[in-house]
Amino acid sequence: MTISPTLPRPGRPPSITRARIADAGIAMGLPAMTFTGVAAVLGVSHVALYKHVAHLAALKLLVAEEIFARWELPAPGADELQNYLLRFSASLRALVKSHPGLAPYLLRRKATTPAMLARIDAHQAQVAHAYQLPKQRARWLLSTVAFHCVALADTVYAPAGEAWEDEDDQAIEAEFDLGMRALVIGVLAMPTQ
């Protein structure tokens, strides 16, 4: 008797999927993530998790890639380029703020996956098309703004415990906005790269 391949397999459904691993890692946070911690959140043994992810660095990379894939990039073309770059930086800033430990995966080439690079390239092409720019110019504008925004956000929102409890968060946010506005105005004024 032949069993149809469309019939479900007997036994428990798989409990370890890429999406569930990513959800568990996101809930735990990149800096605090451990293999045993993610396995516990999934309700499986760490040995079972090792069958899906080779080591902690690969686990963190999987989670970082999924965070980036789930990020909703602002759509280009609805406003002028300067305003778009400010919206882009605000969205990127919120991404880094809500996911401590993500910055190195966004800034370091060796930590950026092919899927992440493909998404970045597609976004650069969209911006180039929307604003009638050469792709190289769009790439330079977006990468310059992104690099500075991510680095600044990573520094500003880094946990420091009690040391920053009395810090005026509104003043920091205002300075961040002003700094990004200055950067965007500056890069737009520079000659074509």
Coordinates of C-alpha atoms in Angstrom, one line a residue:
M1 CA 0.0 0.0 0.0
T2 CA 1.3 3.4 -0.9
I3 CA 0.8 6.3 1.4
S4 CA 0.0 9.6 -0.2
P5 CA 2.6 12.3 0.3
T6 CA -0.1 14.8 1.1
L7 CA -1.2 13.0 4.3
P8 CA 0.2 14.3 7.5
R9 CA 2.9 12.2 9.1
P10 CA 2.0 10.5 12.4
G11 CA 3.3 11.8 15.7
R12 CA 3.8 15.3 17.1
P13 CA 4.1 18.2 14.6
P14 CA 7.6 19.7 14.4
S15 CA 8.0 22.2 17.2
I16 CA 11.3 23.7 16.1
T17 CA 10.9 25.9 13.1
R18 CA 12.9 28.9 12.0
A19 CA 10.0 31.2 12.9
R20 CA 9.6 29.8 16.4
I21 CA 13.4 29.9 16.9
A22 CA 13.3 33.6 15.8
D23 CA 10.3 34.4 18.0
A24 CA 12.0 32.8 21.0
G25 CA 15.3 34.7 20.3
I26 CA 13.6 38.0 19.8
A27 CA 11.7 37.5 23.1
M28 CA 14.9 36.7 24.9
G29 CA 16.9 39.6 23.2
L30 CA 20.2 39.2 21.3
P31 CA 22.5 40.2 24.2
A32 CA 20.9 37.7 26.7
M33 CA 20.3 34.9 24.3
T34 CA 21.7 31.5 25.1
F35 CA 21.2 28.1 23.5
T36 CA 19.6 26.6 26.6
G37 CA 17.4 29.7 27.1
V38 CA 16.0 29.5 23.5
A39 CA 15.5 25.7 23.9
A40 CA 13.6 26.3 27.1
V41 CA 11.3 28.9 25.5
L42 CA 10.7 26.4 22.7
G43 CA 10.0 23.6 25.2
V44 CA 12.7 21.4 23.7
S45 CA 16.2 20.2 24.7
H46 CA 19.3 22.2 23.7
V47 CA 20.4 19.0 21.9
A48 CA 17.3 19.1 19.7
L49 CA 17.9 22.8 19.0
Y50 CA 21.5 21.9 17.9
K51 CA 19.9 19.8 15.1
H52 CA 18.6 23.1 13.6
V53 CA 21.3 25.6 14.5
A54 CA 25.0 24.7 14.7
H55 CA 26.1 27.1 17.5
L56 CA 25.2 30.3 19.4
A57 CA 26.7 32.6 16.8
A58 CA 24.6 31.0 14.1
L59 CA 21.5 31.3 16.4
K60 CA 22.1 35.0 17.0
L61 CA 22.6 35.5 13.2
L62 CA 19.4 33.7 12.5
V63 CA 17.5 35.9 14.9
A64 CA 19.1 39.1 13.7
E65 CA 18.3 38.2 10.1
E66 CA 14.7 37.6 11.1
I67 CA 14.4 40.9 12.9
F68 CA 15.7 42.6 9.8
A69 CA 13.4 40.7 7.6
R70 CA 10.4 41.7 9.7
W71 CA 11.3 45.3 9.8
E72 CA 8.9 47.4 7.7
L73 CA 10.9 49.7 5.6
P74 CA 9.2 53.1 4.9
A75 CA 8.0 53.3 1.3
P76 CA 10.0 55.8 -0.8
G77 CA 8.4 58.2 -3.2
A78 CA 5.6 59.7 -1.2
D79 CA 7.6 62.8 -0.2
E80 CA 10.8 64.6 -1.2
L81 CA 14.1 62.8 -0.8
Q82 CA 15.2 64.7 2.3
N83 CA 12.0 63.8 4.2
Y84 CA 12.3 60.2 3.0
L85 CA 15.8 59.9 4.4
L86 CA 14.6 61.4 7.7
R87 CA 11.7 58.9 7.8
F88 CA 14.2 56.1 6.9
S89 CA 16.5 57.1 9.7
A90 CA 13.7 57.3 12.2
S91 CA 12.5 53.9 11.3
L92 CA 16.0 52.4 11.5
R93 CA 16.5 54.2 14.9
A94 CA 13.3 52.6 16.2
L95 CA 14.5 49.2 15.0
V96 CA 17.8 49.4 16.8
K97 CA 16.2 50.9 19.9
S98 CA 13.7 48.0 20.2
H99 CA 16.3 45.3 19.5
P100 CA 19.5 45.8 21.6
G101 CA 22.4 44.0 20.1
L102 CA 21.2 44.2 16.5
A103 CA 23.6 47.0 15.5
P104 CA 26.6 44.8 14.7
Y105 CA 24.5 42.7 12.3
L106 CA 23.5 45.9 10.5
L107 CA 26.9 47.5 10.3
R108 CA 29.4 44.7 9.8
R109 CA 29.7 43.1 6.4
K110 CA 30.7 39.8 7.8
A111 CA 27.7 39.7 10.1
T112 CA 25.2 40.6 7.3
T113 CA 23.6 37.6 5.6
P114 CA 23.0 37.2 1.9
A115 CA 19.2 37.6 2.5
M116 CA 19.9 40.9 4.4
L117 CA 22.2 42.1 1.6
A118 CA 19.5 41.3 -1.0
R119 CA 16.9 43.2 0.9
I120 CA 19.2 46.2 1.2
D121 CA 20.0 46.1 -2.5
A122 CA 16.3 45.9 -3.4
H123 CA 15.6 48.9 -1.2
Q124 CA 18.4 50.9 -2.7
A125 CA 17.0 50.1 -6.2
Q126 CA 13.5 51.3 -5.0
V127 CA 14.8 54.5 -3.7
A128 CA 16.9 55.1 -6.9
H129 CA 13.8 54.5 -9.0
A130 CA 11.4 56.6 -6.8
Y131 CA 13.8 59.6 -6.8
Q132 CA 15.3 59.2 -10.3
L133 CA 18.8 58.8 -8.9
P134 CA 21.7 56.6 -10.1
K135 CA 21.7 53.5 -8.0
Q136 CA 25.2 54.2 -6.8
R137 CA 24.0 57.6 -5.5
A138 CA 21.0 56.0 -3.7
R139 CA 23.3 53.3 -2.3
W140 CA 25.7 55.9 -0.9
L141 CA 23.0 58.1 0.5
L142 CA 21.2 55.3 2.3
S143 CA 24.3 53.5 3.5
T144 CA 25.8 56.8 4.9
V145 CA 22.5 57.7 6.7
A146 CA 22.1 54.1 7.9
F147 CA 25.6 53.7 9.2
H148 CA 25.5 56.9 11.3
C149 CA 22.0 56.3 12.5
V150 CA 22.6 52.7 13.6
A151 CA 25.9 53.6 15.3
L152 CA 24.4 56.6 17.1
A153 CA 21.3 54.6 18.1
D154 CA 23.4 51.8 19.4
T155 CA 25.3 54.2 21.6
V156 CA 22.4 56.3 22.8
Y157 CA 20.2 53.4 23.6
A158 CA 22.9 51.1 25.1
P159 CA 21.9 49.9 28.5
A160 CA 23.8 51.6 31.3
G161 CA 21.8 50.6 34.4
E162 CA 21.5 53.3 37.1
A163 CA 24.1 55.5 35.5
W164 CA 21.6 57.1 33.1
E165 CA 18.4 57.0 35.2
D166 CA 18.3 60.8 35.6
E167 CA 19.0 61.4 31.9
D168 CA 16.6 63.7 30.0
D169 CA 15.3 61.3 27.3
Q170 CA 13.4 64.0 25.5
A171 CA 16.5 66.1 25.2
I172 CA 18.5 63.1 23.9
E173 CA 15.7 62.3 21.3
A174 CA 15.7 66.0 20.2
E175 CA 19.5 66.0 19.8
F176 CA 19.3 62.7 17.9
D177 CA 16.6 64.2 15.5
L178 CA 18.7 67.4 15.0
G179 CA 21.9 65.4 14.3
M180 CA 20.2 63.1 11.8
R181 CA 18.6 66.2 10.1
A182 CA 22.1 67.8 9.8
L183 CA 23.6 64.6 8.4
V184 CA 20.8 64.3 5.8
I185 CA 21.1 67.9 4.7
G186 CA 24.9 67.4 4.5
V187 CA 24.9 64.3 2.4
L188 CA 22.3 65.7 0.0
A189 CA 24.5 68.8 -0.4
M190 CA 27.6 66.8 -1.2
P191 CA 28.5 66.2 -4.9
T192 CA 27.4 62.9 -6.4
Q193 CA 29.3 60.0 -5.1

